[in-house]
Tab-separated table of C-alpha atoms in Angstrom:
chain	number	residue	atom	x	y	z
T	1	UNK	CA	142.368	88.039	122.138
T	2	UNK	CA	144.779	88.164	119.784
T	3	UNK	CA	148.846	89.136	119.907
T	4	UNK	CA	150.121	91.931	117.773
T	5	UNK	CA	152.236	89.855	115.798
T	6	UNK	CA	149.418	87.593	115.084
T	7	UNK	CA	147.175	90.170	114.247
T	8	UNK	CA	150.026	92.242	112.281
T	9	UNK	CA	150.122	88.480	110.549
T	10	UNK	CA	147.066	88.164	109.429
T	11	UNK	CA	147.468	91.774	108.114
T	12	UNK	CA	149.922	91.090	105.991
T	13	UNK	CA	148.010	87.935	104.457
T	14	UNK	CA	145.084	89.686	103.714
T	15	UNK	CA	146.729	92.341	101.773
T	16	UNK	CA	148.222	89.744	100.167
T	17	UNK	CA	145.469	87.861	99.420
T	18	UNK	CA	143.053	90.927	98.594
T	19	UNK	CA	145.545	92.675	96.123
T	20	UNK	CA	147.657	90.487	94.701
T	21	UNK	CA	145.616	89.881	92.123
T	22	UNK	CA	143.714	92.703	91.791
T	23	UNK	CA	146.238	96.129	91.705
T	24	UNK	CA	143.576	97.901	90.340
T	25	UNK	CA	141.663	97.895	93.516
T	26	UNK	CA	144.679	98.313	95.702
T	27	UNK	CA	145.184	101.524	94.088
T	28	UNK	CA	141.600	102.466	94.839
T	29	UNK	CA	141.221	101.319	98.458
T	30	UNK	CA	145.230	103.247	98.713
T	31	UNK	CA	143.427	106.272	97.390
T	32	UNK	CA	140.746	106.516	99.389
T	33	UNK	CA	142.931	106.267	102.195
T	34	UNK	CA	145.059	108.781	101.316
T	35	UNK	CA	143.147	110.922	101.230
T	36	UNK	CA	141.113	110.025	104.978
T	37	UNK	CA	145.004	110.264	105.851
T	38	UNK	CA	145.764	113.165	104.585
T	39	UNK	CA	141.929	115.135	105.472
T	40	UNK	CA	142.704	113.704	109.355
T	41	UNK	CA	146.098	115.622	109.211
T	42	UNK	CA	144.285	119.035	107.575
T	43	UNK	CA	141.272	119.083	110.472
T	44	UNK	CA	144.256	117.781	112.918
T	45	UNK	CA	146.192	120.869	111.905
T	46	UNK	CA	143.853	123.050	112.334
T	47	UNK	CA	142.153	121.815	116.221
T	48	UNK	CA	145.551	122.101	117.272
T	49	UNK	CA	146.712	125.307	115.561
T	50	UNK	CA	147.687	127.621	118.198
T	51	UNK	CA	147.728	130.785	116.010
T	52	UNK	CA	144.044	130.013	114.853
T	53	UNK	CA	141.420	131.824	116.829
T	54	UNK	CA	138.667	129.534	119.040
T	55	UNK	CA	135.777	131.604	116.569
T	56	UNK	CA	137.903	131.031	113.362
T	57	UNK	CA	138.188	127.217	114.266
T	58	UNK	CA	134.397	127.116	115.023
T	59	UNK	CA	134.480	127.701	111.222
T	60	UNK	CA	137.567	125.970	109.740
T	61	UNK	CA	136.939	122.785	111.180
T	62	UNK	CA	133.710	122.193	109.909
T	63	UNK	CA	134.911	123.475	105.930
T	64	UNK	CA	137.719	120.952	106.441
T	65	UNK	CA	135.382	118.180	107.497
T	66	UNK	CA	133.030	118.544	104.806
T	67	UNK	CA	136.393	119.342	102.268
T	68	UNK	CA	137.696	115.895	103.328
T	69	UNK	CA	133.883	114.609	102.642
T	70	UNK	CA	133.798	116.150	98.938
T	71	UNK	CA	137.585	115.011	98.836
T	72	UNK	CA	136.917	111.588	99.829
T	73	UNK	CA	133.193	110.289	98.591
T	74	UNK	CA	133.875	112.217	94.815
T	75	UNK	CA	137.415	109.925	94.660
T	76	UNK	CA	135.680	106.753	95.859
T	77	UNK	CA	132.641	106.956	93.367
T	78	UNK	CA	133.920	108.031	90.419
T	79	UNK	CA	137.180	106.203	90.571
T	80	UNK	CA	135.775	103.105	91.694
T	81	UNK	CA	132.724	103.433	88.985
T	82	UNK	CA	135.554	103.865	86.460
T	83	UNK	CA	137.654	100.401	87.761
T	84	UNK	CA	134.013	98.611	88.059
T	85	UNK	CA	133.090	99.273	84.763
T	86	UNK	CA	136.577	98.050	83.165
T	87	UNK	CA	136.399	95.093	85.070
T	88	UNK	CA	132.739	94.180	84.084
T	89	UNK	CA	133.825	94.863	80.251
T	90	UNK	CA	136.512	92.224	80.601
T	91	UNK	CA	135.039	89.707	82.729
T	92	UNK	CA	131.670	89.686	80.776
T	93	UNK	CA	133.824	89.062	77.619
T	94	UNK	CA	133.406	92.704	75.794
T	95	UNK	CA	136.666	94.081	75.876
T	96	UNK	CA	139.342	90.970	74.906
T	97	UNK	CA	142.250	90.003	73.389
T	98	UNK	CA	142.461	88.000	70.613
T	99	UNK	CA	143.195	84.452	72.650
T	100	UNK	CA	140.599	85.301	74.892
T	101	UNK	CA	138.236	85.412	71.980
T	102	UNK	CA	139.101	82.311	70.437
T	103	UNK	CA	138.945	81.210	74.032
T	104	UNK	CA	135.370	82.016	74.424
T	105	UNK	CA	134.367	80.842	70.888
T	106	UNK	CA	136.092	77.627	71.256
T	107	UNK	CA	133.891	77.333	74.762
T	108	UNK	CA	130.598	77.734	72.450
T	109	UNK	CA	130.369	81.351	74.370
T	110	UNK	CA	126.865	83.011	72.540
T	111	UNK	CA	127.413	86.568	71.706
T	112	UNK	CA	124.110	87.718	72.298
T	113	UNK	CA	123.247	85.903	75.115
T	114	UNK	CA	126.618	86.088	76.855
T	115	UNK	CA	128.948	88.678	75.906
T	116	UNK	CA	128.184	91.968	77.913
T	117	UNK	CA	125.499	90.478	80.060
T	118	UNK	CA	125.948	91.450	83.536
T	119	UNK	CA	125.334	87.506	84.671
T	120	UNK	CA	127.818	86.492	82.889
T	121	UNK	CA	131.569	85.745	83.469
T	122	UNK	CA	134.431	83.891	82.065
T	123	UNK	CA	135.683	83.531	85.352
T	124	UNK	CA	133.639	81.170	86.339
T	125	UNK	CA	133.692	78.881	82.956
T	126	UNK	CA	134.375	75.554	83.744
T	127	UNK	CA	137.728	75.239	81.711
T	128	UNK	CA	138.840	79.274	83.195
T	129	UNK	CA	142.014	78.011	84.169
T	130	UNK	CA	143.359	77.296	80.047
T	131	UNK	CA	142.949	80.882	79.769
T	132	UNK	CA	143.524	82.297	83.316
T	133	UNK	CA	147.154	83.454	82.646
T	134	UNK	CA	146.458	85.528	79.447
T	135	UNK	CA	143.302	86.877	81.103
T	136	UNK	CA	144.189	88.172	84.661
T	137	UNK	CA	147.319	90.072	82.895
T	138	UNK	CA	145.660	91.658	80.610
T	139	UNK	CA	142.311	92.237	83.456
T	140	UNK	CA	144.624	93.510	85.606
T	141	UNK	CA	146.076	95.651	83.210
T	142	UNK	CA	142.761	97.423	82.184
T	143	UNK	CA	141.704	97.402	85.637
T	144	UNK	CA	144.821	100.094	86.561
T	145	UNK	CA	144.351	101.879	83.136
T	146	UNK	CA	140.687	102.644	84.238
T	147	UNK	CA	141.486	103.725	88.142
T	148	UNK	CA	144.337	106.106	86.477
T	149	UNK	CA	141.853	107.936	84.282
T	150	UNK	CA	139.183	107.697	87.281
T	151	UNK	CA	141.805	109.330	89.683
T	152	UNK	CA	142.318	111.751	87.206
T	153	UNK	CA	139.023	112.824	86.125
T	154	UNK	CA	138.310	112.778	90.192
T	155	UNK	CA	141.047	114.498	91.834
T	156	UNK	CA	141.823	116.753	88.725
T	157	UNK	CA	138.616	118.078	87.425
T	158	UNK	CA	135.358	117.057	89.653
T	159	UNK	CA	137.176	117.759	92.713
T	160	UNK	CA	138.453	121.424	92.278
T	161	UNK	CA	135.101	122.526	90.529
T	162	UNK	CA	133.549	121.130	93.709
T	163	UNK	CA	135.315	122.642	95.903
T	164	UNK	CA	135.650	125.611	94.495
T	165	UNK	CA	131.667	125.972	94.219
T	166	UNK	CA	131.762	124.984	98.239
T	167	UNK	CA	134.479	127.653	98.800
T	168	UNK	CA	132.634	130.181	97.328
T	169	UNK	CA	129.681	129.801	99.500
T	170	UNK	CA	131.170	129.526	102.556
T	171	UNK	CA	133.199	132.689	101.504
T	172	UNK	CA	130.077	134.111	100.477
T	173	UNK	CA	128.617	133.067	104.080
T	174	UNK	CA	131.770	134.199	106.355
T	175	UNK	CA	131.382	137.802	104.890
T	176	UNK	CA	127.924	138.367	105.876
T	177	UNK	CA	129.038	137.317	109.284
T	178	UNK	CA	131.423	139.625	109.405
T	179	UNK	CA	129.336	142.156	108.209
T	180	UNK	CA	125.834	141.101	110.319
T	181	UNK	CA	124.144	140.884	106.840
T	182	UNK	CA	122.284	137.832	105.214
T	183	UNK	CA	123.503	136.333	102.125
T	184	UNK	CA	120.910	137.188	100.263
T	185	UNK	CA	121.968	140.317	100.480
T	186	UNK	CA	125.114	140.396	99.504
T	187	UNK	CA	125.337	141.657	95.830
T	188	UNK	CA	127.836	139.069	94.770
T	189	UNK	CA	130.743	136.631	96.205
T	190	UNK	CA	133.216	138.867	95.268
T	191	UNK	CA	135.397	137.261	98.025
T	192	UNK	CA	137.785	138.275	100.604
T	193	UNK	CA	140.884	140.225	100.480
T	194	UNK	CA	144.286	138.986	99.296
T	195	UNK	CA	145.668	140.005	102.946
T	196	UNK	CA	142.789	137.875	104.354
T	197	UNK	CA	143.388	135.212	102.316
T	198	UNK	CA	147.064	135.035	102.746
T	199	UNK	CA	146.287	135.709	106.215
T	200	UNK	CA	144.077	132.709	106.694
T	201	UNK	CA	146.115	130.549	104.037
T	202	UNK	CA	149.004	130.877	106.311
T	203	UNK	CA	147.177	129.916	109.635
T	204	UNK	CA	145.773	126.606	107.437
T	205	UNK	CA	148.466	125.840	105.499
T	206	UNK	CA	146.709	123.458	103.463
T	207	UNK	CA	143.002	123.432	101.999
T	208	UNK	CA	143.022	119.456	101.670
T	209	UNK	CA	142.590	120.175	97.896
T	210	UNK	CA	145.755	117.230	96.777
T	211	UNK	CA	145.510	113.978	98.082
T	212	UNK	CA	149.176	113.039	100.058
G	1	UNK	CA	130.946	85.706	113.678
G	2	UNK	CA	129.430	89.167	114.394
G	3	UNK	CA	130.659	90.615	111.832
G	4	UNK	CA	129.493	88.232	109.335
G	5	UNK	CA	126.229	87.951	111.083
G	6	UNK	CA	125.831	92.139	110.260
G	7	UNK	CA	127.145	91.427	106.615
G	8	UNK	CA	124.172	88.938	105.865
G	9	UNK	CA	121.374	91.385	107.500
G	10	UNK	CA	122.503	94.255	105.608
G	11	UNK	CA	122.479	92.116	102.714
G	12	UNK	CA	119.091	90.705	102.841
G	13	UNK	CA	117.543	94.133	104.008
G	14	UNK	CA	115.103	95.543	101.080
G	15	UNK	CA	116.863	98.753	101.183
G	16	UNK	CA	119.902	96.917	100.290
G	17	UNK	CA	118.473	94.443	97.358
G	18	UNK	CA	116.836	97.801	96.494
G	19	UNK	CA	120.112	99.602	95.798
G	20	UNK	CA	121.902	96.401	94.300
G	21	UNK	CA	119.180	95.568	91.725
G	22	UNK	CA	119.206	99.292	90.607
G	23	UNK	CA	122.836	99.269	90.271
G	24	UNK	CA	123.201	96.090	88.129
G	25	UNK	CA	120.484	97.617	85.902
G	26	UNK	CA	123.031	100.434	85.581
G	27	UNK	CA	126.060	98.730	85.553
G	28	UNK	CA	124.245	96.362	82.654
G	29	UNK	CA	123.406	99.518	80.357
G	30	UNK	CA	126.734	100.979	81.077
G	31	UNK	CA	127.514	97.910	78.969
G	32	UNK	CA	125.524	98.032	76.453
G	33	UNK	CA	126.246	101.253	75.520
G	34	UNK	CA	130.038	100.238	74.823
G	35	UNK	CA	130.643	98.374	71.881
G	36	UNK	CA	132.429	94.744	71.759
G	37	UNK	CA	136.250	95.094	71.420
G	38	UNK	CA	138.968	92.398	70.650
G	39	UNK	CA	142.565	93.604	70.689
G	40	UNK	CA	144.902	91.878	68.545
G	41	UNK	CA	147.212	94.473	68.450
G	42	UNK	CA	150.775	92.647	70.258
G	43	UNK	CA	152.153	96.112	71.219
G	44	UNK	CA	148.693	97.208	72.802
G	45	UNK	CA	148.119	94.067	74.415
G	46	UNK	CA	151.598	94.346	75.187
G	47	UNK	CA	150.949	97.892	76.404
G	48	UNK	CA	147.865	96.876	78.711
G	49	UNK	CA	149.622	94.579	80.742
G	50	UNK	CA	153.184	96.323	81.175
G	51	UNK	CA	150.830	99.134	82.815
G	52	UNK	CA	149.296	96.200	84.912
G	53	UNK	CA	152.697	94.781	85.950
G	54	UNK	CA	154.727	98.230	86.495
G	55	UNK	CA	152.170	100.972	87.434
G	56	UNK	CA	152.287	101.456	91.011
G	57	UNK	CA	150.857	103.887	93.534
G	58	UNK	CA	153.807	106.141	93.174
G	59	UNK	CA	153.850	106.261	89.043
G	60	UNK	CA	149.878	107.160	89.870
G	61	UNK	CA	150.498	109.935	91.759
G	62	UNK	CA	153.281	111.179	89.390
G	63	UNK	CA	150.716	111.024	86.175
G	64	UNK	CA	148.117	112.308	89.100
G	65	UNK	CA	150.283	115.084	88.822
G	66	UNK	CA	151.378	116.087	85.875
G	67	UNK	CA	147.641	115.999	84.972
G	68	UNK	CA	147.009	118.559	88.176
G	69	UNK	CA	149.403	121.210	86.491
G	70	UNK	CA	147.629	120.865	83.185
G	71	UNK	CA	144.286	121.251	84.584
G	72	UNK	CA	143.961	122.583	88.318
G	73	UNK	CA	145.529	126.015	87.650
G	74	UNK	CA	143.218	126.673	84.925
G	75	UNK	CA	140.130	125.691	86.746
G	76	UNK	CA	141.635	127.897	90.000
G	77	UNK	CA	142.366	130.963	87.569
G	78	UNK	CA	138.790	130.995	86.054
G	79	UNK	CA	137.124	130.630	89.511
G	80	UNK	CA	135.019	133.290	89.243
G	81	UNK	CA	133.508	133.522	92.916
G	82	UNK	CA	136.392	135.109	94.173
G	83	UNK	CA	138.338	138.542	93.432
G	84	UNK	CA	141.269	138.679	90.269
G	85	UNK	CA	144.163	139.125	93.205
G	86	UNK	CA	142.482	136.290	95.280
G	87	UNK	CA	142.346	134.388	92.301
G	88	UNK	CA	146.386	134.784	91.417
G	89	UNK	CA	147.236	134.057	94.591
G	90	UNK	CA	145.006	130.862	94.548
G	91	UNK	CA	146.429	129.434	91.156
G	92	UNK	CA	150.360	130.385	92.685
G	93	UNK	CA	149.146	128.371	95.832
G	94	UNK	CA	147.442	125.203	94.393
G	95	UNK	CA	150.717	125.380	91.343
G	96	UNK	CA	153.002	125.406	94.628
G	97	UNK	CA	150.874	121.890	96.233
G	98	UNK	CA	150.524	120.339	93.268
G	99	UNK	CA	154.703	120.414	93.100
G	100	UNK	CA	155.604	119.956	96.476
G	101	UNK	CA	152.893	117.131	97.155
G	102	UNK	CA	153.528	115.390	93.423
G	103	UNK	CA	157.315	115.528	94.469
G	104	UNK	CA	156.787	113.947	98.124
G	105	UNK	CA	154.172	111.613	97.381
G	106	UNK	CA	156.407	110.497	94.793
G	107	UNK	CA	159.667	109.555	96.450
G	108	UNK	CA	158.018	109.204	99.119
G	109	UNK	CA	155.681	105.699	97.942
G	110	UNK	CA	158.808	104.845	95.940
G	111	UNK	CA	161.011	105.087	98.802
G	112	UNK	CA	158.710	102.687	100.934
G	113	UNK	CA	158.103	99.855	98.217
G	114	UNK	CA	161.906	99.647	97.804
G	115	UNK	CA	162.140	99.117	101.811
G	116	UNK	CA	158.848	97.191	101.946
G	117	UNK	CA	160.914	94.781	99.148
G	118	UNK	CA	163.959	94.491	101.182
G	119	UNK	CA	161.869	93.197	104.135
G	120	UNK	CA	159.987	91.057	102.241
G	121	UNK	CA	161.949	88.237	101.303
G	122	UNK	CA	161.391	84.532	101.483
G	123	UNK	CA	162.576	82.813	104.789
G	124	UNK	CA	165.710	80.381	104.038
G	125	UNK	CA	168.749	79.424	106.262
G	126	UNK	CA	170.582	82.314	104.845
G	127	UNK	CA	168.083	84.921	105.034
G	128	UNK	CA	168.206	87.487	108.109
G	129	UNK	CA	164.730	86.888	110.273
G	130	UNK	CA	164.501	90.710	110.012
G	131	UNK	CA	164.211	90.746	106.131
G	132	UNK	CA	161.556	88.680	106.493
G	133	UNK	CA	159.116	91.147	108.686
G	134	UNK	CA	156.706	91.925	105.573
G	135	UNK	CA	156.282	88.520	103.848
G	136	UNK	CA	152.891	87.289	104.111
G	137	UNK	CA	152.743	83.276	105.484
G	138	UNK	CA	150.618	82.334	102.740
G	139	UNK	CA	152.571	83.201	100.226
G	140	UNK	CA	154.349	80.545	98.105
G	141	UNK	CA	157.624	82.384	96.144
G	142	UNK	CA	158.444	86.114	96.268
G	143	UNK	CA	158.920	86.312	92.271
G	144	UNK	CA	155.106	86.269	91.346
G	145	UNK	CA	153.020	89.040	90.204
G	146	UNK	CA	150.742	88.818	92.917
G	147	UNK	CA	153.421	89.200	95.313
G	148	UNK	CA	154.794	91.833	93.087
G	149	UNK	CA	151.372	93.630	93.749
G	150	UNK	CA	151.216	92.959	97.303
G	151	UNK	CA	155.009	94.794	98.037
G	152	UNK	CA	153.551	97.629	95.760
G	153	UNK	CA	150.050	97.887	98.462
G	154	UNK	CA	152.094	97.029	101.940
G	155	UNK	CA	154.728	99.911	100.396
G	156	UNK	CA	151.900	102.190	99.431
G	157	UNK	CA	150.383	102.061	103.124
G	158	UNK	CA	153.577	102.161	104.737
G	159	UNK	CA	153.907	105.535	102.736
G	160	UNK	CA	150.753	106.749	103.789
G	161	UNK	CA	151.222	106.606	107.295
G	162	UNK	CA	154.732	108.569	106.963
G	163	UNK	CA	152.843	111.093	104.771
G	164	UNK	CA	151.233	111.794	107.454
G	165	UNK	CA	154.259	113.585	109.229
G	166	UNK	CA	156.318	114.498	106.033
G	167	UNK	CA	152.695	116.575	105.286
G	168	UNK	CA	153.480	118.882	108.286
G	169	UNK	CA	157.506	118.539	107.885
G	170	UNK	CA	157.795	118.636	104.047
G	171	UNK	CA	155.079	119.503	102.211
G	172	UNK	CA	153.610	122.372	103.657
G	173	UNK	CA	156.785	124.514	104.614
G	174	UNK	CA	157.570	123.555	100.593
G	175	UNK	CA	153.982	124.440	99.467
G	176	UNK	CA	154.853	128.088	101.572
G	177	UNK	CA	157.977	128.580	100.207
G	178	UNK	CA	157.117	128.253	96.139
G	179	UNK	CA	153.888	129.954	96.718
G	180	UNK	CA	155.749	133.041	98.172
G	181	UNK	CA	158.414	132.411	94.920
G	182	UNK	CA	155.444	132.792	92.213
G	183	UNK	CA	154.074	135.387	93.906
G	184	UNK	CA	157.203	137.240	94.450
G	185	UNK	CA	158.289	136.190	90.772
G	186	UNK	CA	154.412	137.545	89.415
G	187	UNK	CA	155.208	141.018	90.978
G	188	UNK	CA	158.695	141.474	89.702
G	189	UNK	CA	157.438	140.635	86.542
G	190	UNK	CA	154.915	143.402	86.309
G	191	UNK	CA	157.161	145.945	87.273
């Protein structure tokens, strides 16, 4: 078994390790756990929320749960899909500078059978280390370029539509509860009141909605 | 061990080749639907890898959220499923977060790289052992990129664990008051 400070250690040399060279990642995996942080401290908020009732917890927790899920998975894919794809361009040769280039051509690099092929990558060339300086800077810059505009397009745009749609139906779902009716028969989601809302905005201060 | 043992089972499951085989045929036309591209360009090349060198976590979340206000209200105000006062109090609300948790998360990361680089220093004779609680024993000089990087990811986390408490204490008392400002600040308007 091993000591805190050893383990705290080895921490610290696997972060560096992992994202030293690689920011672009860091600011992924940071991402993703921000927000797991910040959905624990939403459903946290709410299970020990005095002012919330026992029946309007049976239904809050679960719409934060499934928030944080929308929240977290919708970050994850799309901003990782973003940084994997950025990566893949550079490493495979198809988005370069011009010393890279001349790098590659100089190497007898093929462009058809090399360049953009999945197989391929010019960090494991045999003479990678003439160009490695020039290449993880720039990598590394394209790699953070792409998880900005991923975290963007994520937590900006796919999220809130998302939600919102997810919102709606439980909205949609809590009224005919309160009114014994099925959904199907309500004639449209035309939502709750602005004193319920405030109401219930109050008692959960925070819909998980922005990361921390 | 163990753990190693699980990674190489999942690995060679079928499921898993399955999945992998399908993703690299995805990932491969991905690519071959964008065109080659060689920058030669010093001050975007230039460009590229400033953003690479200087963007951390907390300038993230600061573009993060300037691009919130210019899109997140909008999609909030034209949110359709739910009533036209619902809806104003909504965009007031998620206007108020986006402020309060840009502002926060913000000062917040920036604070804890600047103390995660004060405690991260190389050990010499001189050196207190305290400022030395957050360098890594593998690394070889405090001045490289890569350990650049690793202050901005050891801040970063630090920042996320106090988040979690500055949430409750900060942000959402912050988020309540502004919200109750717009909305106070919508009325007086209309009368």
């Amino acid at each position: 078994m091993k000591s805190p400070a050893h383990l705290f250690s080895d921490f610290k040399n696997v972060m560096y390790k992992k994202y030293g060279e690689n920011p672009g990642q860091m600011l992924v995996h940071t991402g993703v756990l921000g927000w797991i942080l910040s959905s624990l401290a939403q459903v946290t908020a709410v299970v020990f929320n005095d002012k919330i009732s026992p029946e309007q917890k049976t239904f809050l927790i679960p719409q934060e749960a499934a928030d944080a899920f929308v929240n977290i998975v919708s970050f994850y894919v799309i901003t990782s899909s973003f940084k994997n794809l950025a990566s893949k361009l550079v490493s495979t040769g198809k988005l370069t500078t011009k010393p890279i280039k001349e790098f590659l051509t100089k190497q007898g690099v093929n462009s058809s059978e090399h360049i953009g092929k999945i197989g391929f990558n010019i960090e494991n060339m045999a003479n990678f280390n003439d160009i490695k300086g020039e290449y993880k800077s720039f990598k590394n810059g394209v790699d953070v370029v792409a998880s900005t505009i991923g975290s963007i397009i994520s937590c900006n745009i796919v999220t809130p539509l998302l939600r919102n749609e997810y919102a709606a139906k439980q909205q949609k779902k809590a009224i005919a509860k309160m009114h014994g009716t099925d959904t199907h028969d309500l004639k449209s989601p035309r939502g709750i009141s602005m004193d319920t809302y405030i109401r219930l905005s109050s008692a959960k201060y925070s819909s998980g909605s922005l990361k921390i | 061990m163990a753990l190693s043992n699980i990674g190489t089972y999942i690995t060679s499951t079928p499921f898993y080749k399955g999945v992998s085989s399908a993703y690299r045929g995805l990932q491969q036309k991905a690519l071959d639907i964008i065109p080659e591209a060689v920058y030669s360009n010093d001050k975007v090349i230039k460009g590229i890898r400033k953003t690479g060198e200087k963007i951390s976590s907390a300038e993230q979340r600061l573009i993060l959220g300037a691009s919130a206000l210019m899109s997140q209200p909008f999609i909030d105000a034209h949110n359709k499923s739910v009533d036209e006062k619902t809806r104003k109090v909504s965009v007031a609300r998620t206007v108020a977060k986006i402020i309060a948790g840009t502002l926060t998360g913000y000062y917040i990361r920036k604070g804890c790289i600047k103390g995660i680089k004060a405690l991260s220093e190389m050990p010499r004779a001189n050196v207190k052992k305290y400022k030395t609680l957050f360098t890594p024993s593998n690394a070889k000089d405090n001045t490289s990129d890569p350990f650049l990087q690793y202050r901005n990811a050891m801040g970063t986390v630090v920042a996320l664990v106090v988040m979690m408490f500055t949430n409750f204490l900060i942000d959402a008392p912050l988020t309540k008051f502004l919200t109750n400002t717009f909305i106070k600040h919508d009325e007086e308007d209309k009368k």
